XYZ file of C-alpha atoms in Angstrom:
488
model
C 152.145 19.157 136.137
C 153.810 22.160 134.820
C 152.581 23.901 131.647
C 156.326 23.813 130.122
C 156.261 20.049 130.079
C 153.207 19.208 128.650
C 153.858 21.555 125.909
C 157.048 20.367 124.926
C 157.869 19.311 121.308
C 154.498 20.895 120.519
C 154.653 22.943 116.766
C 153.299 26.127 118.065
C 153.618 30.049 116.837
C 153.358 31.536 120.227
C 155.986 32.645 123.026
C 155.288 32.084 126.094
C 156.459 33.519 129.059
C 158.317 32.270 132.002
C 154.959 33.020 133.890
C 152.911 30.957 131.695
C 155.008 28.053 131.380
C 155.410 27.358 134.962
C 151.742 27.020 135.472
C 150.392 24.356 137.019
C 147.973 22.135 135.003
C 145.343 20.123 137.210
C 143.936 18.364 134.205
C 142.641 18.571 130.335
C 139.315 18.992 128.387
C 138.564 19.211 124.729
C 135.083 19.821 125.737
C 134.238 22.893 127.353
C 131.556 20.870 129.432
C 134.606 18.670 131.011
C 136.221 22.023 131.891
C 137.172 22.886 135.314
C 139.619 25.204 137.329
C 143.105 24.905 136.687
C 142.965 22.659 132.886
C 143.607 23.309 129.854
C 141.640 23.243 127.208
C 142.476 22.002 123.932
C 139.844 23.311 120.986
C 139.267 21.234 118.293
C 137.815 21.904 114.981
C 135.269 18.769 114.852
C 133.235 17.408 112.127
C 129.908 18.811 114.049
C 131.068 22.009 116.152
C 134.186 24.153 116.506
C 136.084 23.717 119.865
C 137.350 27.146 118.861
C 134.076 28.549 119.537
C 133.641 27.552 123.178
C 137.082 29.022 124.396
C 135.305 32.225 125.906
C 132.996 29.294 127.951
C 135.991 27.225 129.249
C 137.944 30.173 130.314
C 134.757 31.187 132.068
C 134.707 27.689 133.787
C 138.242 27.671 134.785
C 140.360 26.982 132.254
C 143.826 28.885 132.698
C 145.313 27.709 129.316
C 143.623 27.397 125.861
C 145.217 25.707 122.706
C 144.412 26.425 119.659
C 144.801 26.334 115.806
C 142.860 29.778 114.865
C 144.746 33.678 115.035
C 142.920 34.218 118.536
C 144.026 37.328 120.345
C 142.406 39.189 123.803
C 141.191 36.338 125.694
C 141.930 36.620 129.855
C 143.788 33.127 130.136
C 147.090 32.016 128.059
C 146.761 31.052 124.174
C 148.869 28.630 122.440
C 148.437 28.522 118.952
C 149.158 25.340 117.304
C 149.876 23.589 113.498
C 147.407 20.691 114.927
C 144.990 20.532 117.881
C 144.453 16.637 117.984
C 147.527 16.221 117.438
C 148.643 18.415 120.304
C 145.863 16.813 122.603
C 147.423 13.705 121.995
C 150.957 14.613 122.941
C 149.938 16.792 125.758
C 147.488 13.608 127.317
C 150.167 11.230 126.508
C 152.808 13.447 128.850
C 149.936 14.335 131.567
C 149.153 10.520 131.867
C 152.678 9.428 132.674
C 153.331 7.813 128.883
C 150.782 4.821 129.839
C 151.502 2.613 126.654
C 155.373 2.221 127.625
C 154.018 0.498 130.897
C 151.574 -2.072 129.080
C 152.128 -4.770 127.081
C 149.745 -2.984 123.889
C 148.770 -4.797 121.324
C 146.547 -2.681 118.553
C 144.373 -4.052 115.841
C 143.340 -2.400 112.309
C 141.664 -3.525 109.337
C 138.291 -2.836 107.368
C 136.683 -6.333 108.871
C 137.392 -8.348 111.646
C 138.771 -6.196 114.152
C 136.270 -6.552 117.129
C 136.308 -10.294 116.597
C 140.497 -10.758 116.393
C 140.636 -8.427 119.790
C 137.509 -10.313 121.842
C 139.131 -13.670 120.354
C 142.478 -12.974 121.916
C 141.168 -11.331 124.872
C 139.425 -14.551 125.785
C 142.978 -16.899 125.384
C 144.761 -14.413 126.708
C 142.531 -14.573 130.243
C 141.850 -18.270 129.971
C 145.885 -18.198 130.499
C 145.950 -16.189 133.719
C 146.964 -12.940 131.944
C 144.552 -10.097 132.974
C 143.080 -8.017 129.929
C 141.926 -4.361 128.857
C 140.031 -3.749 125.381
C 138.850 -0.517 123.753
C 136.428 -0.780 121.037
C 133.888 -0.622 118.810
C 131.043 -2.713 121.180
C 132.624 -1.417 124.614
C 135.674 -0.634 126.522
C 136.844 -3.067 129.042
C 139.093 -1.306 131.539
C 139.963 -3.524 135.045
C 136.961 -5.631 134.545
C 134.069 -2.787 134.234
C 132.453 -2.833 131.323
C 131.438 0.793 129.284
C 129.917 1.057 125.819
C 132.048 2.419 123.429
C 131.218 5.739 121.431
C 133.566 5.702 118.806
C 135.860 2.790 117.831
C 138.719 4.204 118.681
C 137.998 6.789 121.244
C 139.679 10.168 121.326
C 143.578 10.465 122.189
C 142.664 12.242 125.747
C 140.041 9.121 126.676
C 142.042 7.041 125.227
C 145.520 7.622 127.164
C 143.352 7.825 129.949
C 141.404 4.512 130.012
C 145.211 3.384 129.387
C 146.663 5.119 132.698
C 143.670 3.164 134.538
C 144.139 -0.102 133.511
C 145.514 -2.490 136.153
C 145.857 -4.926 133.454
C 148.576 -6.901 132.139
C 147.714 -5.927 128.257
C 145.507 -3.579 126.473
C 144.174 -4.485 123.180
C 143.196 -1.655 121.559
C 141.321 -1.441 117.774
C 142.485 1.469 115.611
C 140.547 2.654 112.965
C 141.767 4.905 109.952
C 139.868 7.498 111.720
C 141.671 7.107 115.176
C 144.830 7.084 112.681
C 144.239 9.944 110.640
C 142.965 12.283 113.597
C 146.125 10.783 115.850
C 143.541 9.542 118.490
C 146.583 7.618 119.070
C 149.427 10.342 119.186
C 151.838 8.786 122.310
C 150.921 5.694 122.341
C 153.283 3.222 121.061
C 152.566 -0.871 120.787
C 154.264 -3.885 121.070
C 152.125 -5.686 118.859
C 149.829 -4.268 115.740
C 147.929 -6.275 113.527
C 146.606 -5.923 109.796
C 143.284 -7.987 109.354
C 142.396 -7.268 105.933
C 141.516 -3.505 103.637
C 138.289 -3.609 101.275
C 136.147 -1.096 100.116
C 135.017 1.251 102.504
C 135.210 4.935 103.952
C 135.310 6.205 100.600
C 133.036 8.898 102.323
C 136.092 10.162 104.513
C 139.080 8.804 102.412
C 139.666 10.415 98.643
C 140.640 7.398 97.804
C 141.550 2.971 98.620
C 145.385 4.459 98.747
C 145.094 6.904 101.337
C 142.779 4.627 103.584
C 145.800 2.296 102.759
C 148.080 4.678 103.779
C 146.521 5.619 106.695
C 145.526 1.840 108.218
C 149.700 1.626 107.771
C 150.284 4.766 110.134
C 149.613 2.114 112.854
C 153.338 0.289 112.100
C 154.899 3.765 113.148
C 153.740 3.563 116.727
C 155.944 -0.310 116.975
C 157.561 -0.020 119.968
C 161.421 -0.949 119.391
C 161.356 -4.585 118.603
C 157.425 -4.707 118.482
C 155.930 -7.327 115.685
C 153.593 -7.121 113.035
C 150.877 -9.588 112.178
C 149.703 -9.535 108.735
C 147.299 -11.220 106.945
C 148.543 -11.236 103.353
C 145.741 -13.061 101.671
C 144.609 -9.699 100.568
C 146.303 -7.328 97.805
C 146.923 -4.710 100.729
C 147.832 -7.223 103.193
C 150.474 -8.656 100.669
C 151.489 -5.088 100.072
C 151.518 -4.268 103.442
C 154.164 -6.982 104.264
C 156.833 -6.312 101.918
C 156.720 -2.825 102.510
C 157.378 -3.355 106.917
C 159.687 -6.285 106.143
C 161.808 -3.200 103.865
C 161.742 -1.390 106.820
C 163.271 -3.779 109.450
C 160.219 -4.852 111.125
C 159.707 -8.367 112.653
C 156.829 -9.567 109.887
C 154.694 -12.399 111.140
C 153.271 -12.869 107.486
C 149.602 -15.304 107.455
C 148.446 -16.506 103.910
C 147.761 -19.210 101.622
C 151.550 -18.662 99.764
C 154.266 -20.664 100.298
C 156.434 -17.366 101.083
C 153.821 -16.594 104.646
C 155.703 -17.303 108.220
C 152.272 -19.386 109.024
C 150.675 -20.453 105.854
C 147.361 -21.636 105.611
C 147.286 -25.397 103.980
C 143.243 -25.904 103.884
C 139.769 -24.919 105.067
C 136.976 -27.538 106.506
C 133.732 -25.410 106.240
C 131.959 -28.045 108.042
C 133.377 -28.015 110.831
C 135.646 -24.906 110.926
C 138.546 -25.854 111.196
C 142.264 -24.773 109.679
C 145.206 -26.505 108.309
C 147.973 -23.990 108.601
C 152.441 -24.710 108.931
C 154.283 -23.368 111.216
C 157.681 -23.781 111.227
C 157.379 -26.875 109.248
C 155.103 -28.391 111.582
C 151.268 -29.290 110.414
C 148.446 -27.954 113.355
C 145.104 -28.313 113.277
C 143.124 -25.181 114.374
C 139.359 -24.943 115.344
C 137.709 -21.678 115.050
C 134.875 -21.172 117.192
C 132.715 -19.160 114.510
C 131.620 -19.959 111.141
C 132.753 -18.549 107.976
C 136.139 -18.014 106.200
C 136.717 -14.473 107.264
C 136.295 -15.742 110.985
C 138.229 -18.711 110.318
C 141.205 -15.967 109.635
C 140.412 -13.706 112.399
C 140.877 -17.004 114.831
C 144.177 -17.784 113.220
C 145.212 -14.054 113.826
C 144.373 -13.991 117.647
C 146.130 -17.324 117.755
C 149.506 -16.358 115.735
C 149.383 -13.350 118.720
C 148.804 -15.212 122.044
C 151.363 -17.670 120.622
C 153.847 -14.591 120.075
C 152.689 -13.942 123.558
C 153.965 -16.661 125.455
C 150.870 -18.868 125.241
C 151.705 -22.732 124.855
C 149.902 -24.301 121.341
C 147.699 -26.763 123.765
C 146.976 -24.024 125.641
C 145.673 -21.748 122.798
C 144.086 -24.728 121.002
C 142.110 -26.009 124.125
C 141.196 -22.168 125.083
C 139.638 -21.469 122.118
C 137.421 -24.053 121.717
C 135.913 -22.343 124.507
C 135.256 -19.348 123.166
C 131.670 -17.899 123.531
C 131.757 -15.910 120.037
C 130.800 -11.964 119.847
C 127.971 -9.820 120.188
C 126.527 -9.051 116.477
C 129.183 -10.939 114.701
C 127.606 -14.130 113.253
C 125.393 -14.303 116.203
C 122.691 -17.084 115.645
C 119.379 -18.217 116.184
C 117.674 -21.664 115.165
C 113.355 -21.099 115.017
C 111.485 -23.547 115.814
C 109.995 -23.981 112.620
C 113.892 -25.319 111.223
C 114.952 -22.224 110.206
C 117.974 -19.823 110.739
C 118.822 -16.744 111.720
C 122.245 -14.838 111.649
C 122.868 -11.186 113.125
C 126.015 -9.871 111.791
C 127.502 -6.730 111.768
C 129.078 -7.079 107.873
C 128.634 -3.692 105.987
C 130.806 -4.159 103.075
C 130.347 -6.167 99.884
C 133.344 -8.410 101.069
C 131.821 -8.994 104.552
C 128.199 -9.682 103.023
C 129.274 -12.230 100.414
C 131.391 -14.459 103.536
C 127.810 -14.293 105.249
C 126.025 -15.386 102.670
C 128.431 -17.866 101.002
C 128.927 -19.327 104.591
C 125.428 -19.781 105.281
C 125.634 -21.762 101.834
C 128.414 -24.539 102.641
C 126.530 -24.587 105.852
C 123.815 -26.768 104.596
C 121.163 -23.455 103.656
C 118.573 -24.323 101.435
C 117.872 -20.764 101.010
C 119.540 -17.776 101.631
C 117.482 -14.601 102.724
C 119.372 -11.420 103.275
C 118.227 -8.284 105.037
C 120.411 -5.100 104.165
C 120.140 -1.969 104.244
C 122.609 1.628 103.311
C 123.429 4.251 105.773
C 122.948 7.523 105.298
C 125.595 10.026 104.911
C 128.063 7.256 104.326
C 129.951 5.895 101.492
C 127.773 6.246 98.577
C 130.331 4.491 96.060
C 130.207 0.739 98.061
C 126.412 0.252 97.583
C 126.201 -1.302 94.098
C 128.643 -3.440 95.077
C 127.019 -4.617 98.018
C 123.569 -5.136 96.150
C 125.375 -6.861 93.539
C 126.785 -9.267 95.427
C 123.666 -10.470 97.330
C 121.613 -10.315 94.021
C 123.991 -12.873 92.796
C 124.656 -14.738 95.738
C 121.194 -14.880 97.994
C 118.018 -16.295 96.744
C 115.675 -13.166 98.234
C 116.592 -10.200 99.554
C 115.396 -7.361 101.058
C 116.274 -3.606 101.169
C 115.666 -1.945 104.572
C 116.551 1.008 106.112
C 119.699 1.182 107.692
C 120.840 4.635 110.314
C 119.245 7.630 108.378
C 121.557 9.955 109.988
C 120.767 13.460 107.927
C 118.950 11.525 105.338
C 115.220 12.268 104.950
C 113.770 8.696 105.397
C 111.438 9.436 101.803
C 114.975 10.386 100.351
C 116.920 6.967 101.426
C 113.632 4.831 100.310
C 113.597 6.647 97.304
C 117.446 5.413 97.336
C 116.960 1.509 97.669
C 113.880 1.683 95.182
C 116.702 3.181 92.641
C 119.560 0.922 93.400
C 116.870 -2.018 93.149
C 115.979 -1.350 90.155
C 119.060 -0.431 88.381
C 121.306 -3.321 90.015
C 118.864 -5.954 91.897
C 116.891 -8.446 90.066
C 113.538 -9.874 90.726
C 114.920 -11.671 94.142
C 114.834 -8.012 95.654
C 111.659 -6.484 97.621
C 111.903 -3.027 99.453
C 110.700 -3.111 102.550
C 111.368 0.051 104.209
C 110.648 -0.509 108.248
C 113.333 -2.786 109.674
C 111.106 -4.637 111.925
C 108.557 -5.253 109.069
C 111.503 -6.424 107.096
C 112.468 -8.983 109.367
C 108.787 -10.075 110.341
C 108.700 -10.796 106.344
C 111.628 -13.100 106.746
C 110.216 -15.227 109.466
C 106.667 -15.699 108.007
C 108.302 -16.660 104.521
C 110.916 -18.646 105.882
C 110.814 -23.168 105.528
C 113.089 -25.218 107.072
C 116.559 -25.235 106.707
C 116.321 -21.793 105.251
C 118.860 -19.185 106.745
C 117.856 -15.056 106.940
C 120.984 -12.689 107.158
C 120.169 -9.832 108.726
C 123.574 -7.403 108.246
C 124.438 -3.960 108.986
C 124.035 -3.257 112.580
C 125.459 -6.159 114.359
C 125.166 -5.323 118.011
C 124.124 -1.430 117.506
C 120.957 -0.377 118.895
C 118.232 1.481 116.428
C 118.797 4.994 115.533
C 115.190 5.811 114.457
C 112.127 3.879 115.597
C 109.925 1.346 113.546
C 106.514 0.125 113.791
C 107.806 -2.717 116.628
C 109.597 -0.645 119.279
C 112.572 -2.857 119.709
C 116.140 -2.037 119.973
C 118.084 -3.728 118.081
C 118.047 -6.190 115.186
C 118.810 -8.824 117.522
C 115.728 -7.755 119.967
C 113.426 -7.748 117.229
C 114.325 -11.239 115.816
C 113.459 -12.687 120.070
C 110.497 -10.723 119.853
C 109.185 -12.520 116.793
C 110.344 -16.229 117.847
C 109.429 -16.201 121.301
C 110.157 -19.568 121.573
C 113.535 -20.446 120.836
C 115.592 -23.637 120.520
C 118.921 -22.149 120.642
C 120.899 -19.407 120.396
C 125.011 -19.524 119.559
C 127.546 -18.223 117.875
C-alpha cells in the first residue's frame, strides 16, 4: 500500500515529497524488534521505553518510513512528525488492514467490573446459536477458534486491527478498557454494539480523577457505528449518567436498572438460586444466571439484553445459558472435602470484594474468610476502602501480597501491617507469602465455611512463594488434593 494513503488525515508538521508518498509500505511495527524491510515504523513514547529512541535500529532493519512525535532531523529513511503517535498507529493500521471493523458485526464492552464475564457470557449464546465468535481480552484472545493469552486487556491499535482483519468470524467482541480508550488502542475501529457494565473506584493511579475515567470509559459511544446501540446498566450513578447523556445525543439507549424509567427493568433477585425477574416490553421473564452473586446476576442480564438485540430467540437465550460453563478466575469454586468452600475471583475493588463476600453470605456461609492483597505501583487511594469493607463484612481476613511490581516486598509488608492497623480490626492477620496465606485458610477452615481468595483471578504469580505454584487457583488443588467438586 502506498505511503500517501496510509498517511492520510494524519495531523502531521512535515511535507513530504511526491517521492516519499508514493512509497510502497509492506507492513508496520511499533517495535523495532517487529521491524523488517519495506515498514514503517511508528515510535511511541511508552510508559517503560521511548519508541523514539530505537528509530536509528529500525531504519537499520529496514524500515523506509519512521513516524514520530519528537523534532528529529538527519536520519537516512523518511520522517513524519506527528501531534500523536498512537493515535497515528491506529489510523494508519486501521487503513493498512482494509478498515476490518466495518466488515464485522463488533460489539465492544467497558466498565470497571464485569467485562470478561459479559463478553465470555455472550460469546457462549452467541455460538450455542450457530453464530461463529472472536473475543479479545483480558484472559486471552480468541481469533477463528485458536486460543492466545492476552497481554494487555485491550491490546494495542496495530494488534488489535490485526487480530480483527484475521477473524473469519461472524462477530468480534472486544473489551475496552479506559486505557485502550485513552491511548486510542481503538482509533478505526467503529462498533455496532458497546456496552457500559458499571464505573467504581479504580485507576486513580492513571486517571486524575472518577470524572475523567468517566469521561474516558464514554469515548467508547463515539466509535457507534451509524445506527449502533448502547447497553447500559444504569443501576450505578455513572451508568444512570451515562444514559441520559447518549439518549441527548440520538443514540438507540437500551437502558437496564431497577427504575421504572429502564427499557428492561429489573423486578427482583432470588440469591438462592440466581435467578432474575426483569420486564421487557411489558412482559414478565424469568432469567437464570449461571454464576452466583448480584454483580454476575447483572452481567448475565447484559449478555442476554445483547444476543436478544442480536437476533437470538428468548428460548433460545434462556435454554443456552443455563449451559454456560462460567469463567476462568471469576467466582471459580471449589468444595473440600472437609465441607468447606473455596472461591477464586478476580475482584480488586472495594465494590467487587463486598459482592464476593456478601454473596458467599446469602449463600448459606457460616463464615466468611477473605484473602486479599494490594498491588504495587497501583492505585494507592482504593485500599482503605477495600480493607474496610472486608473488616466489616468477613469474619477473618488476611492480608497477602498481591504483584509487587517495583515495590520492595519489605516495603509492601510494611504497607498491609500499616493499613491493618490503622483500618482493620482484630479479624485481620498479615500473612505475607500467598501460598502460606491460603494454607492458613484451609487448616482453619470448618464446615460450611467459605475462603475468598481475590485479586488475581486467573493470573499466574508474578514473584515466587514458599510453594512453587502458579496461580492462586494451583495452589488451592495443591492443598486439597482430593476434591469433591469444582464449578462455577
Amino acid at each position: 500500500m502506498k505511503l500517501k494513503s496510509l498517511i492520510e488525515g494524519i495531523n502531521n508538521t512535515s511535507k513530504i515529497d511526491s517521492e516519499t508518498a508514493n512509497l510502497t509500505i509492506t507492513g508496520i511495527a511499533d517495535s523495532s524488534v517487529n521491524v523488517s524491510q519495506g515498514y514503517i515504523f511508528v515510535a511511541i513514547n511508552g510508559f517503560n521505553q521511548d519508541g523514539h529512541q530505537f528509530i536509528l535500529k529500525a531504519i537499520e532493519k529496514g524500515a523506509c518510513v519512521i513516524v514520530g512525535e519528537s523534532e528529529i532531523t538527519g536520519l537516512t529513511a523518511p520522517y513524519i512528525q506527528v501531534e500523536n503517535s498512537r493515535k497515528a498507529l491506529g489510523i494508519i493500521a486501521n487503513k493498512f488492514y482494509g478498515n476490518p471493523s466495518n466488515q464485522k458485526l463488533m460489539i465492544g464492552i467497558t466498565g470497571t467490573n464485569g467485562k470478561t464475564t459479559t463478553s465470555y457470557i455472550l460469546k457462549h449464546l452467541l455460538e450455542s446459536n450457530g453464530k461463529s465468535c472472536s473475543l479479545i481480552g483480558t484472559i486471552e484472545n480468541v481469533i477463528n477458534g485458536q486460543v492466545k493469552k492476552s497481554v494487555n486487556t485491550t491490546p494495542s491499535s496495530l494488534d488489535l486491527q490485526r487480530l480483527i482483519e484475521e477473524s473469519k468470524d461472524e462477530v468480534v467482541i472486544v473489551e475496552v478498557s479506559s486505557h485502550g480508550l485513552s491511548q486510542y488502542r481503538v482509533q478505526g475501529i467503529t462498533f455496532d454494539f458497546c456496552l457500559f457494565t458499571n464505573l467504581e473506584h479504580e485507576h486513580l493511579d492513571y486517571h486524575p480523577t472518577m470524572e475523567d475515567y468517566f469521561q474516558t470509559k464514554m469515548l467508547l459511544f463515539d466509535h457507534l457505528k451509524e445506527g449502533g446501540q448502547a447497553i447500559v446498566n444504569t443501576d450505578n450513578h455513572w451508568g444512570k449518567r451515562l444514559a441520559k447523556i447518549l439518549q441527548g445525543k440520538g443514540i438507540n439507549v437500551n437502558s437496564i436498572g431497577q427504575s421504572s424509567d429502564n427499557k428492561v427493568r429489573l423486578l427482583y433477585f432470588n440469591f438462592k438460586n440466581s435467578t432474575i425477574f426483569v420486564e421487557d416490553c411489558n412482559d414478565v421473564k424469568l432469567i437464570f444466571s449461571p454464576m452466583h452473586g448480584i454483580h454476575n446476576m447483572y452481567n448475565t442480564l447484559m449478555a442476554c439484553v445483547s444476543a436478544r438485540l442480536l437476533g437470538l430467540s428468548e428460548d433460545s437465550i434462556i435454554e443456552s445459558v443455563s449451559n454456560f460453563q462460567g469463567v476462568e478466575g471469576r467466582f471459580e469454586k471449589i468444595k473440600l472435602t472437609n465441607g468447606a468452600t473455596i472461591v477464586v475471583d478476580y475482584a480488586h475493588t472495594a465494590e467487587a470484594i463486598l459482592h464476593c463476600l456478601t454473596t458467599a453470605k446469602r449463600l448459606g456461609a457460616n463464615r466468611v474468610i477473605h484473602i486479599f492483597g494490594f498491588r504495587g505501583d497501583r492505585d494507592h487511594t482504593k485500599r482503605q476502602e477495600m480493607l474496610t469493607v472486608t473488616s466489616g463484612t468477613s469474619d477473618q481476613y488476611i492480608l497477602t501480597l498481591d504483584d509487587l511490581n517495583s515495590v520492595p516486598q519489605s516495603e509492601m509488608i510494611e504497607t498491609l501491617e500499616n493499613l491493618n492497623t490503622l483500618y482493620g480490626n482484630e479479624k485481620g492477620l498479615v500473612i505475607p507469602d500467598r501460598t502460606l496465606a491460603i494454607k492458613w485458610a484451609i487448616e482453619h477452615s470448618n464446615p460450611e465455611d467459605w475462603i475468598i481468595i481475590t485479586g488475581k483471578g486467573h493470573e499466574t504469580y508474578q514473584q515466587n512463594y514458599r510453594l512453587q505454584t502458579e496461580s492462586d487457583k494451583d495452589t488451592v488443588l495443591y492443598f486439597t488434593k482430593k476434591i469433591h467438586s469444582w464449578s462455577s
